[in-house]
Short mmCIF file of C-alpha atoms and ligand atoms in Angstrom, two decimals:
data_model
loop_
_atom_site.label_atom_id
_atom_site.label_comp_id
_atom_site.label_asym_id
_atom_site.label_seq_id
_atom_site.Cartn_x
_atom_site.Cartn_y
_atom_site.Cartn_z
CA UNK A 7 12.68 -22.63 -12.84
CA UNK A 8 14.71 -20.44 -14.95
CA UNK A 9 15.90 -16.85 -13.37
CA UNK A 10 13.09 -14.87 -12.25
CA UNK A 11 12.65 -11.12 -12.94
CA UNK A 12 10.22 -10.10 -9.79
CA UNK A 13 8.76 -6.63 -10.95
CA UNK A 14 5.57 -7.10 -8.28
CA UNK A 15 6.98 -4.98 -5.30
CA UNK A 16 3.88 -3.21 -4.45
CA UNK A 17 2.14 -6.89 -3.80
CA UNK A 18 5.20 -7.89 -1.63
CA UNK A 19 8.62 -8.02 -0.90
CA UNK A 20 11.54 -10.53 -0.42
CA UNK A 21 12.51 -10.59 3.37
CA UNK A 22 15.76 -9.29 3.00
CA UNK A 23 18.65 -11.70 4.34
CA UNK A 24 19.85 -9.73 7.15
CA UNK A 25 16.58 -9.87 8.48
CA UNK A 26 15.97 -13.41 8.53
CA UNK A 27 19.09 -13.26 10.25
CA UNK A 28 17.92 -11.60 13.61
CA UNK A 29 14.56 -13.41 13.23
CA UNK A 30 16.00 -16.30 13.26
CA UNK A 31 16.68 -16.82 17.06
CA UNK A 32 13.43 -15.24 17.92
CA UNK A 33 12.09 -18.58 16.19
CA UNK A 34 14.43 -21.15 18.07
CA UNK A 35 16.24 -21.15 21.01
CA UNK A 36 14.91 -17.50 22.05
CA UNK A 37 10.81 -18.71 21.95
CA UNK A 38 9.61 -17.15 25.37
CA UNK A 39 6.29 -15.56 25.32
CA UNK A 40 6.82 -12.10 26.24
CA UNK A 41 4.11 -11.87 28.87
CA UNK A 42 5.96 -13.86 31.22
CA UNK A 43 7.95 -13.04 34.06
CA UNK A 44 10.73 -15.59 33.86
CA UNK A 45 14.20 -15.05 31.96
CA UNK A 46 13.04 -16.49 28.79
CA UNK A 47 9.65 -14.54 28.53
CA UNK A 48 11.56 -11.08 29.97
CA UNK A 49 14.14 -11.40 26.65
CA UNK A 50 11.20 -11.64 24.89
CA UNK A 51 9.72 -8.58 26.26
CA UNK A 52 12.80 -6.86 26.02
CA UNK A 53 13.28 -7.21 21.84
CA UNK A 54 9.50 -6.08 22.39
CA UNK A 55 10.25 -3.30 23.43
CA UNK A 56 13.39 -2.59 21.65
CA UNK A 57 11.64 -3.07 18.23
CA UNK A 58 9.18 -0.73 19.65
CA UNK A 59 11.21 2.12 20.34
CA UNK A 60 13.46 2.08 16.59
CA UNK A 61 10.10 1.84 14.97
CA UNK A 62 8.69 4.56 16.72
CA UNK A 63 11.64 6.78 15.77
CA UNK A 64 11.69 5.99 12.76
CA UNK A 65 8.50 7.56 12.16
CA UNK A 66 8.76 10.51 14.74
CA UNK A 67 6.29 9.04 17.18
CA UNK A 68 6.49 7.75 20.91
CA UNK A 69 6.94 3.91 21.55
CA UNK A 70 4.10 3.47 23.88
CA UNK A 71 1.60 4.74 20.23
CA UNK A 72 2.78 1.87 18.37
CA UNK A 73 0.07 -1.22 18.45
CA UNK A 74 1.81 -4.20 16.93
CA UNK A 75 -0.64 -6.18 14.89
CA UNK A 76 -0.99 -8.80 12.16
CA UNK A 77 -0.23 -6.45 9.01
CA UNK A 78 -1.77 -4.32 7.31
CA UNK A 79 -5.22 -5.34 6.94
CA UNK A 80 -6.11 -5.45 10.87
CA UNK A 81 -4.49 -2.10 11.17
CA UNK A 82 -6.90 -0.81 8.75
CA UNK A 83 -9.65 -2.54 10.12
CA UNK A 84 -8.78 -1.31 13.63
CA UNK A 85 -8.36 1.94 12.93
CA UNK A 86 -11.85 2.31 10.93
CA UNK A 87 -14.11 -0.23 12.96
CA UNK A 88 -12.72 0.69 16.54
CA UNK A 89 -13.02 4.85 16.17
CA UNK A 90 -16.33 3.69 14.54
CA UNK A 91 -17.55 2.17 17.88
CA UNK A 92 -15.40 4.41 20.15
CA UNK A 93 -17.09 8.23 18.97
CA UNK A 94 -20.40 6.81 17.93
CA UNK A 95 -21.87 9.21 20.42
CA UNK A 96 -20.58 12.33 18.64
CA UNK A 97 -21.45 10.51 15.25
CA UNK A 98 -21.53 8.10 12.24
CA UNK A 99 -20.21 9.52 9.70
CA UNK A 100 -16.86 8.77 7.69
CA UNK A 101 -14.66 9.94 5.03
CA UNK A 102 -12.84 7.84 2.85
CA UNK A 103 -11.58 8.02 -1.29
CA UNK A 104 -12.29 6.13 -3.85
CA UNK A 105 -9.10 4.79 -4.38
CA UNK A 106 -8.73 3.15 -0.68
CA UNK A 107 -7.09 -0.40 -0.33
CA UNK A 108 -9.66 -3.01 -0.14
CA UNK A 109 -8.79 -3.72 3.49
CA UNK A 110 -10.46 0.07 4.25
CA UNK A 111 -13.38 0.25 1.54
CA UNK A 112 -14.46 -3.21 2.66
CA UNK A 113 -14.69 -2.23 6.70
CA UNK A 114 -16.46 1.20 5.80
CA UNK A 115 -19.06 -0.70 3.83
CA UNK A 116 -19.74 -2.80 6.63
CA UNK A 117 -20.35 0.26 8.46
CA UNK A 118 -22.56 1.40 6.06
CA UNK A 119 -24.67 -1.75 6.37
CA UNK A 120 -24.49 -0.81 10.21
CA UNK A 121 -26.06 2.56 9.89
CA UNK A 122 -23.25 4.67 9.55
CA UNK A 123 -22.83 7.18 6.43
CA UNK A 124 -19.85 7.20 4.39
CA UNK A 125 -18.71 9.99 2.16
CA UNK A 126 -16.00 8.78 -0.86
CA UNK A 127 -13.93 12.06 -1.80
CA UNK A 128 -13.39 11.33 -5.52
CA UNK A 129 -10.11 11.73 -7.47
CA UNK A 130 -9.05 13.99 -10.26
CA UNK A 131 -7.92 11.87 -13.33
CA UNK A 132 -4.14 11.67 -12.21
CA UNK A 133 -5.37 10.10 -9.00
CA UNK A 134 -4.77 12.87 -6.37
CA UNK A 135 -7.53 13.97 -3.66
CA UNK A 136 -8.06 17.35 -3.70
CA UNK A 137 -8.31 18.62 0.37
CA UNK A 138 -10.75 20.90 -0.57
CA UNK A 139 -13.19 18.34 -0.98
CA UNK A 140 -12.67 16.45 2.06
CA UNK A 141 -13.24 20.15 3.89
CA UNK A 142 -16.28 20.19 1.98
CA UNK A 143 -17.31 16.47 3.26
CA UNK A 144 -16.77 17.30 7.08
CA UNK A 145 -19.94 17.67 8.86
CA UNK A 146 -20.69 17.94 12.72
CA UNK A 147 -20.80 14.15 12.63
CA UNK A 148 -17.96 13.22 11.14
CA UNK A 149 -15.46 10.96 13.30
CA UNK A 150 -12.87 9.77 11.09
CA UNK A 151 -11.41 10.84 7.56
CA UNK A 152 -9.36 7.89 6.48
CA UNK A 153 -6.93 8.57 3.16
CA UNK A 154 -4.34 6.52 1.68
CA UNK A 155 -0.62 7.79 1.88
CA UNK A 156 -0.14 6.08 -1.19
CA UNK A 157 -1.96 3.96 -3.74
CA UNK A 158 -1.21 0.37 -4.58
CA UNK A 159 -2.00 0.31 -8.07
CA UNK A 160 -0.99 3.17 -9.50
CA UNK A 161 1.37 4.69 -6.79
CA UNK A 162 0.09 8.00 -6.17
CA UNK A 163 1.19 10.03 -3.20
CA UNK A 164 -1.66 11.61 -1.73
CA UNK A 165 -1.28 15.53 -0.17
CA UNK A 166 -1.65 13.67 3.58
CA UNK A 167 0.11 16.87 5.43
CA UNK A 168 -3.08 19.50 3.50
CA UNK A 169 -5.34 16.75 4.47
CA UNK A 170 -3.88 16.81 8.35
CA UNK A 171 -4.43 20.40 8.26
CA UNK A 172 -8.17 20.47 6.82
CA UNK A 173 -8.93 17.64 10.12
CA UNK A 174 -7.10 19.15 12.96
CA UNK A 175 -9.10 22.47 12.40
CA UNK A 176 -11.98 20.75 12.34
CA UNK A 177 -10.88 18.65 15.50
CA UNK A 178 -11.49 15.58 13.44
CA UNK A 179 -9.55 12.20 13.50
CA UNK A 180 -6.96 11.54 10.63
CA UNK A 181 -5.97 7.77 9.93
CA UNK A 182 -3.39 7.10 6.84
CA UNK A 183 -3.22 3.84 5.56
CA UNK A 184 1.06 4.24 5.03
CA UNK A 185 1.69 0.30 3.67
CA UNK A 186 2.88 2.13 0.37
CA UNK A 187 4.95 4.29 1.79
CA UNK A 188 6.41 3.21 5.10
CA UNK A 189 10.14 2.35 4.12
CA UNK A 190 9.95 4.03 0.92
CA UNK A 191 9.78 8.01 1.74
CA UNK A 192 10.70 10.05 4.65
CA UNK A 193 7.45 10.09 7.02
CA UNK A 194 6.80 11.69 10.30
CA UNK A 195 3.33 11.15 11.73
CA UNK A 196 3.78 15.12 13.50
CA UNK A 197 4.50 16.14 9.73
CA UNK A 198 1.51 14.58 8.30
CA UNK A 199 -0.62 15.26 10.69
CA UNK A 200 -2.25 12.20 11.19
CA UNK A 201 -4.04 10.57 14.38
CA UNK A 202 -3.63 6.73 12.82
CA UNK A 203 -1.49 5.23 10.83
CA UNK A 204 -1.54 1.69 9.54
CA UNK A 205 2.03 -0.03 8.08
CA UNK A 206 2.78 -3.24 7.40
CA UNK A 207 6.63 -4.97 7.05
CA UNK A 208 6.07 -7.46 4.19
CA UNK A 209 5.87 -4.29 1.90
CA UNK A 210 9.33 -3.26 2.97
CA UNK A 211 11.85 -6.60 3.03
CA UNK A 212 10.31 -7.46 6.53
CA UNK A 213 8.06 -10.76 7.42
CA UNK A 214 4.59 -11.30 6.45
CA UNK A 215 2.12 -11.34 8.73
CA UNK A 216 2.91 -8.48 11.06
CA UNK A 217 2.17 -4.95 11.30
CA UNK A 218 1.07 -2.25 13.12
CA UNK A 219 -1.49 0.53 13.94
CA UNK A 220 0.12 4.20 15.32
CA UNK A 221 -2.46 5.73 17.37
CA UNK A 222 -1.76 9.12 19.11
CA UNK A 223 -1.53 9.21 22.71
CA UNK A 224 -5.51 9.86 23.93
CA UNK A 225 -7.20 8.97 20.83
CA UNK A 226 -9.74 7.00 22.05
CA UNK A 227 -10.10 3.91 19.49
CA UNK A 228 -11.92 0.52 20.63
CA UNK A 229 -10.24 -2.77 20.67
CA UNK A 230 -10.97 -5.46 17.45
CA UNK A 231 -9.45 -8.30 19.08
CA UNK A 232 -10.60 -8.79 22.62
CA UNK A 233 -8.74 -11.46 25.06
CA UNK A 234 -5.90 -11.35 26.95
CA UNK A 235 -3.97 -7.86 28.21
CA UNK A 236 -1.49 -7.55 25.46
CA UNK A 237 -0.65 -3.88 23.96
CA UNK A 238 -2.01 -1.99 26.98
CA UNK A 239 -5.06 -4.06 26.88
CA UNK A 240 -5.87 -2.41 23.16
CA UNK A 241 -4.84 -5.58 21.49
CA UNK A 242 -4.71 -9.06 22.41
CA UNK A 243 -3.34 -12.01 21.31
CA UNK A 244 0.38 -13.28 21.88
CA UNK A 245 2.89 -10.75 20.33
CA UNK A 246 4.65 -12.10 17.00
CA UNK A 247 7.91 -11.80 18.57
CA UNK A 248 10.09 -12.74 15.40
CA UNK A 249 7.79 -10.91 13.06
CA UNK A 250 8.15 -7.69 15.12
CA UNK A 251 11.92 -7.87 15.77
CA UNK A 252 12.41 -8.57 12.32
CA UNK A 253 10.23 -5.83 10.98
CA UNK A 254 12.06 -3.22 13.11
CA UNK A 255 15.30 -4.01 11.46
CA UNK A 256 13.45 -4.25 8.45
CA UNK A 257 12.54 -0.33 8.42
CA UNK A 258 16.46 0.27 10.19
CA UNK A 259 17.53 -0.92 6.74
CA UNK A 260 15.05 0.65 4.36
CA UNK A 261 15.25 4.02 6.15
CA UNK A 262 18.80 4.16 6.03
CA UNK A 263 19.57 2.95 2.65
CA UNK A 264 15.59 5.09 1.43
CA UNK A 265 17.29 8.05 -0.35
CA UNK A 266 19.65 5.74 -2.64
CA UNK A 267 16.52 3.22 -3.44
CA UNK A 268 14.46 6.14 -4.34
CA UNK A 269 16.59 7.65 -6.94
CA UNK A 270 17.70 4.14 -8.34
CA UNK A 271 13.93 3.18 -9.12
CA UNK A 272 13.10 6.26 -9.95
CA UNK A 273 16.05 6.24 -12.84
CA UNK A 274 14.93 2.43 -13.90
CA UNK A 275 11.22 3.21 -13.82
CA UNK A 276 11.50 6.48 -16.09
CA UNK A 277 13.51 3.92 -18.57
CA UNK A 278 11.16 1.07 -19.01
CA UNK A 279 8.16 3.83 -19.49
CA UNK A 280 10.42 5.66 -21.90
CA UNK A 281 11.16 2.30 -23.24
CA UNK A 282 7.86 0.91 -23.81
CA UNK A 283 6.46 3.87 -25.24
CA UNK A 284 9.15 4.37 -27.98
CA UNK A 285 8.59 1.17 -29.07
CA UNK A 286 4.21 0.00 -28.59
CA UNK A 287 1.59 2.16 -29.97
CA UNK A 288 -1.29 3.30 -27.83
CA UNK A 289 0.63 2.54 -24.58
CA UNK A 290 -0.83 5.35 -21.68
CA UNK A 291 0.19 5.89 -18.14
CA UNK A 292 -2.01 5.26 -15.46
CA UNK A 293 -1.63 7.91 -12.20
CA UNK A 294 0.03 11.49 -12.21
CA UNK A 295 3.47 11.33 -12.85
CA UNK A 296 4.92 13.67 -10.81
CA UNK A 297 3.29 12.57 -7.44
CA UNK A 298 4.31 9.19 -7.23
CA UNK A 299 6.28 6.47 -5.56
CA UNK A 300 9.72 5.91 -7.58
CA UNK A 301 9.01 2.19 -8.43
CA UNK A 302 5.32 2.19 -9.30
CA UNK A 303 4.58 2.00 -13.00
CA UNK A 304 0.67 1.41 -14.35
CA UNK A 305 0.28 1.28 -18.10
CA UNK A 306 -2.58 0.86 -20.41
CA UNK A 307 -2.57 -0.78 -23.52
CA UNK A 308 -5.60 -0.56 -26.14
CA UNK A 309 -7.31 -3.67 -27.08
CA UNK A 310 -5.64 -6.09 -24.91
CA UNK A 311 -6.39 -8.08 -21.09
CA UNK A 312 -3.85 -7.81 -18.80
CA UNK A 313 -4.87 -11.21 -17.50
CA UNK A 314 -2.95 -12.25 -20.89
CA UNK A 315 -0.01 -9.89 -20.60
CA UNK A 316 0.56 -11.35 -16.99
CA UNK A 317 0.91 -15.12 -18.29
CA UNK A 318 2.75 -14.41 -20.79
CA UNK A 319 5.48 -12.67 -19.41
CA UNK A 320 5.44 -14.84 -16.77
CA UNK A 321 6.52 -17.59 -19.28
CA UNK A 322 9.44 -14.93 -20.04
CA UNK A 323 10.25 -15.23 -16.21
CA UNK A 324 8.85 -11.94 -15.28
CA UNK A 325 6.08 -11.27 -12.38
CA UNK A 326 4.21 -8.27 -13.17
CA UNK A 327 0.58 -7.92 -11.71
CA UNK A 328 -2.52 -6.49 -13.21
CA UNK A 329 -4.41 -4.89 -10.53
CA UNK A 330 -4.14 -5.45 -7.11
CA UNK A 331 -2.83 -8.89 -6.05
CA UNK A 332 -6.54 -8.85 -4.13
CA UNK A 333 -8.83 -8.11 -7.47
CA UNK A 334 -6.56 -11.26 -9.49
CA UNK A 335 -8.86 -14.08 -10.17
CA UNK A 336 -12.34 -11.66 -10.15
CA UNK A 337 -12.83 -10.31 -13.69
CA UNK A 338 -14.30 -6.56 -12.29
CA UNK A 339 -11.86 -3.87 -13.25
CA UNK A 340 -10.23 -2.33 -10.87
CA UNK A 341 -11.73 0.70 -8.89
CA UNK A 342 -9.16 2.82 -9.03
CA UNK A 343 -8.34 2.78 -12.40
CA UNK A 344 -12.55 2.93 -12.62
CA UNK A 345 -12.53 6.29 -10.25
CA UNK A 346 -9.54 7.85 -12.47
CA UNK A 347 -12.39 7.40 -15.35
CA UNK A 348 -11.16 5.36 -17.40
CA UNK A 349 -13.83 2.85 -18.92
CA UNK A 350 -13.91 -0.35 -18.05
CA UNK A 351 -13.24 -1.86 -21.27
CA UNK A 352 -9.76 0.11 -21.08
CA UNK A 353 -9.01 -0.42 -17.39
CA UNK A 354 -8.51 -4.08 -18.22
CA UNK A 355 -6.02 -3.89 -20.47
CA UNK A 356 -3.36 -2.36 -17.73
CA UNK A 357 -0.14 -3.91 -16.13
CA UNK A 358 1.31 -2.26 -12.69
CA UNK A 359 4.90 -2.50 -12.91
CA UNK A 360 6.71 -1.94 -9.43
CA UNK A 361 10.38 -2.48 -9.46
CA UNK A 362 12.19 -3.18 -5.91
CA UNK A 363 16.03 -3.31 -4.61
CA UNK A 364 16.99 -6.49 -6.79
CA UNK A 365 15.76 -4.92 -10.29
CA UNK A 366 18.32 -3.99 -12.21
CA UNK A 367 18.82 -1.85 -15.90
CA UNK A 368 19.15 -5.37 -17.14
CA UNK A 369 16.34 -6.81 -16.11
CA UNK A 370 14.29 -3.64 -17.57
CA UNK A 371 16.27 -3.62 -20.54
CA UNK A 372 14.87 -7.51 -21.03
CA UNK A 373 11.41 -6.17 -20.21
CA UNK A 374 11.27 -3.35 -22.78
CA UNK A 375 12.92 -6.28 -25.43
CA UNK A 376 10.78 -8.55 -24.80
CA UNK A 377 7.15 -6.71 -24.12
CA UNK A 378 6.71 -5.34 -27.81
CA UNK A 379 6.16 -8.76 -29.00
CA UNK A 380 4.16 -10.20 -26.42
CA UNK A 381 1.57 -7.16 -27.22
CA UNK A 382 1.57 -7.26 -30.88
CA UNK A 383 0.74 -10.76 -30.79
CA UNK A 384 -2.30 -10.26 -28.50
CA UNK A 385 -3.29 -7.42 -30.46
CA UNK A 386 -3.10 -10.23 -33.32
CA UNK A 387 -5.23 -12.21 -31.77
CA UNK A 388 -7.88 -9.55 -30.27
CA UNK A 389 -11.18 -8.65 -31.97
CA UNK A 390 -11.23 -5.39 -30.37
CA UNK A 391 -7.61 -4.33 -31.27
CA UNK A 392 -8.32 -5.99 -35.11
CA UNK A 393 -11.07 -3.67 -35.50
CA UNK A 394 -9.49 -0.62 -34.86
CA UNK A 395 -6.70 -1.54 -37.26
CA UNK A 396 -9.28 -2.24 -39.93
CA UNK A 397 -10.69 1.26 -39.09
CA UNK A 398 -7.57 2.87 -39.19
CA UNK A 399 -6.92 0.94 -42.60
CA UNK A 400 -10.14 2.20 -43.81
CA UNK A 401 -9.44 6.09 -43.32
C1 LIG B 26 -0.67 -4.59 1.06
C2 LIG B 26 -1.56 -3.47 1.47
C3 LIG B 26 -2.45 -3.60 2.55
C4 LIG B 26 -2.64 -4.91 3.28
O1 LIG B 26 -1.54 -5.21 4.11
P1 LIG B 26 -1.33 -6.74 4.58
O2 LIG B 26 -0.23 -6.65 5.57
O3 LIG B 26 -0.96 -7.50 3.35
O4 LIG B 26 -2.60 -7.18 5.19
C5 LIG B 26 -3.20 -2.51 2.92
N1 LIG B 26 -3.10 -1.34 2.26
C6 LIG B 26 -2.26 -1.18 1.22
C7 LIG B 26 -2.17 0.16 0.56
C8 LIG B 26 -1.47 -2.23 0.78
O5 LIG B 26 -0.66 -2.06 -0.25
#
């Protein structure tokens, strides 16, 4: 395989080297499980709780609210399902967006087919949820608002602190889903406001498969996995001890070196759009602008499939995705580009573009060279784009 131009960051991350490197003993020699009481098992418990503590101040919390779990997915699940179960007394309802991850719309519609009401606060076109109408939503039964920090797709940064404001005066709990944004922008669970918070270390150079859920001190939440007494008794199952350490060095890294990757994609993003929309016609952004992550683009380009974009720039070496990693392989367009309203028959033809550490002005520079062609000659080849050219002919 030729060189590879990864420009999929928002579906996952390389680990980065210097974590493998203090994983690595954690998988070998150092193997104890950490709920014993021997030497072996005590080390373990010890990077335990050492991970636990840089995690937690790297996003202004304590170390006994972090749950370690199995990424993002079960954190999301958690948080939704077990304040579900926990406050069913004062209620059953829940308010979510329409632009949620799949791994919190799916656990909120099994709610719903368990008698509990959900409430979707919609989206203005660029993507943002307006406070206002999750203030409006709130009712006497509400027990959880759950809003992404970021989205996936189209990398919009939601207004999380308003939002933490609206739910503390109602006395309300407040979960973020943070996978977006953990590692990429400053974030301070006392800041946002938030009772929950879901993150998950494959998004930011760490190991896949590990995770966790924040969770206040005294927020009452009820456990998913049930077994032995691990986590406080909250979550069971034998910690990931390799996964963990290595996602707490992980953030260490991304947090430190956050500021200078920020402004780097931000500078190689603005390029390729300015790039690709000097040189296609009818190329359109996706997602407000000015609200969103530094390496997230989503385009839209008239009369094409991004299905076909992806494979053929994938024989060009480049790895670009057209939804969400999840939605690849189901042909329904994706709901977020759906709940900005853009019609279906549009929504298809986009490409999210999310550039990481490795992506350099070269590797864009290829991109905006080689992207122009690729789209003229599906446009060539597409009944929908021919007939608009015959239209435009005609006039
Ligand atoms: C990737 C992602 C998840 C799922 O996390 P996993 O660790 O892959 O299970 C959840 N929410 C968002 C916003 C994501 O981008």
């Amino acid at each position: 395989m030729g060189r590879v131009i990864y420009l999929d960051h928002a579906s996952t991350t390389p680990t980065d080297p210097e974590v493998v490197e203090v994983m690595r003993p954690w998988l070998a020699e150092q193997f104890g499980n950490p709920s014993t009481v021997y030497s072996l098992g005590v080390a373990a418990a010890k990077a335990l709780q050492d991970a636990r503590e840089s995690i937690a101040a790297c996003i202004g919390a304590e170390p006994e609210e972090i749950y370690f779990t199995s990424g993002g997915t079960e954190a999301d699940n958690w948080a939704i399902l077990g304040t579900a179960d926990a406050h069913q007394k004062k209620g059953r309802h829940l308010i979510t967006s329409t632009i949620e991850h799949h791994a919190v719309l799916e656990p909120m519609e099994y709610l719903e087919k368990h008698g509990c009401e959900i409430t979707h606060v919609p989206v203005d076109a660029g993507g943002l949820v307006d406070p206002d109408d999750v203030r409006r939503a709130l009712r006497p039964d509400t027990v959880l608002v759950s809003i992404m920090h970021a989205n996936n797709e189209i990398g919009t940064i939601e207004p999380i602190d308003e939002i933490g404001r609206v739910t503390r005066e109602a006395g309300v709990l407040f979960h973020t889903d943070a996978v977006q944004t953990v590692g990429k922008l400053p974030l301070d669970v006392n800041e946002l406001g938030v009772d929950l918070l879901s993150m998950s270390a494959h998004k930011f150079y760490g190991p896949k498969g590990v995770g966790l859920l924040y969770l206040r001190k005294r927020t009452r939440v009820s456990p998913l996995l049930h077994g032995g007494n691990q986590e406080n008794g909250r979550r069971a199952g034998t910690h990931n001890v390799p996964g963990i350490v290595g996602m707490a060095k992980a953030l260490e890294l991304a947090t430190a070196r956050m500021a200078e990757d920020g402004v780097r994609e931000a500078v190689l993003r603005n390029r390729l759009w300015e790039g690709l929309s000097a040189n296609i016609e009818a190329v359109h952004l996706n997602g407000d602008m000015a609200h969103r992550l530094p390496s997230n683009l989503n385009v839209r380009l008239d009369g094409i499939e991004g299905e076909s974009m992806i494979l053929m720039l994938d024989m060009e070496g480049i790895c670009v995705s057209s939804g969400s990693a999840c939605t690849t392989g189901s042909l329904d367009p994706s709901h977020v580009l759906l709940a900005l309203g853009i019609p279906a028959e549009h929504a298809h033809g986009s490409l999210r573009i999310t550039l990481g550490r490795s992506t350099t002005a070269e590797d864009i520079d290829f991109f905006i060279k080689v992207f122009p062609p690729i789209v003229a000659r599906l446009r060539e080849m597409s009944p929908v784009w021919c007939a608009n050219c015959a239209c435009k002919q005609r006039n």
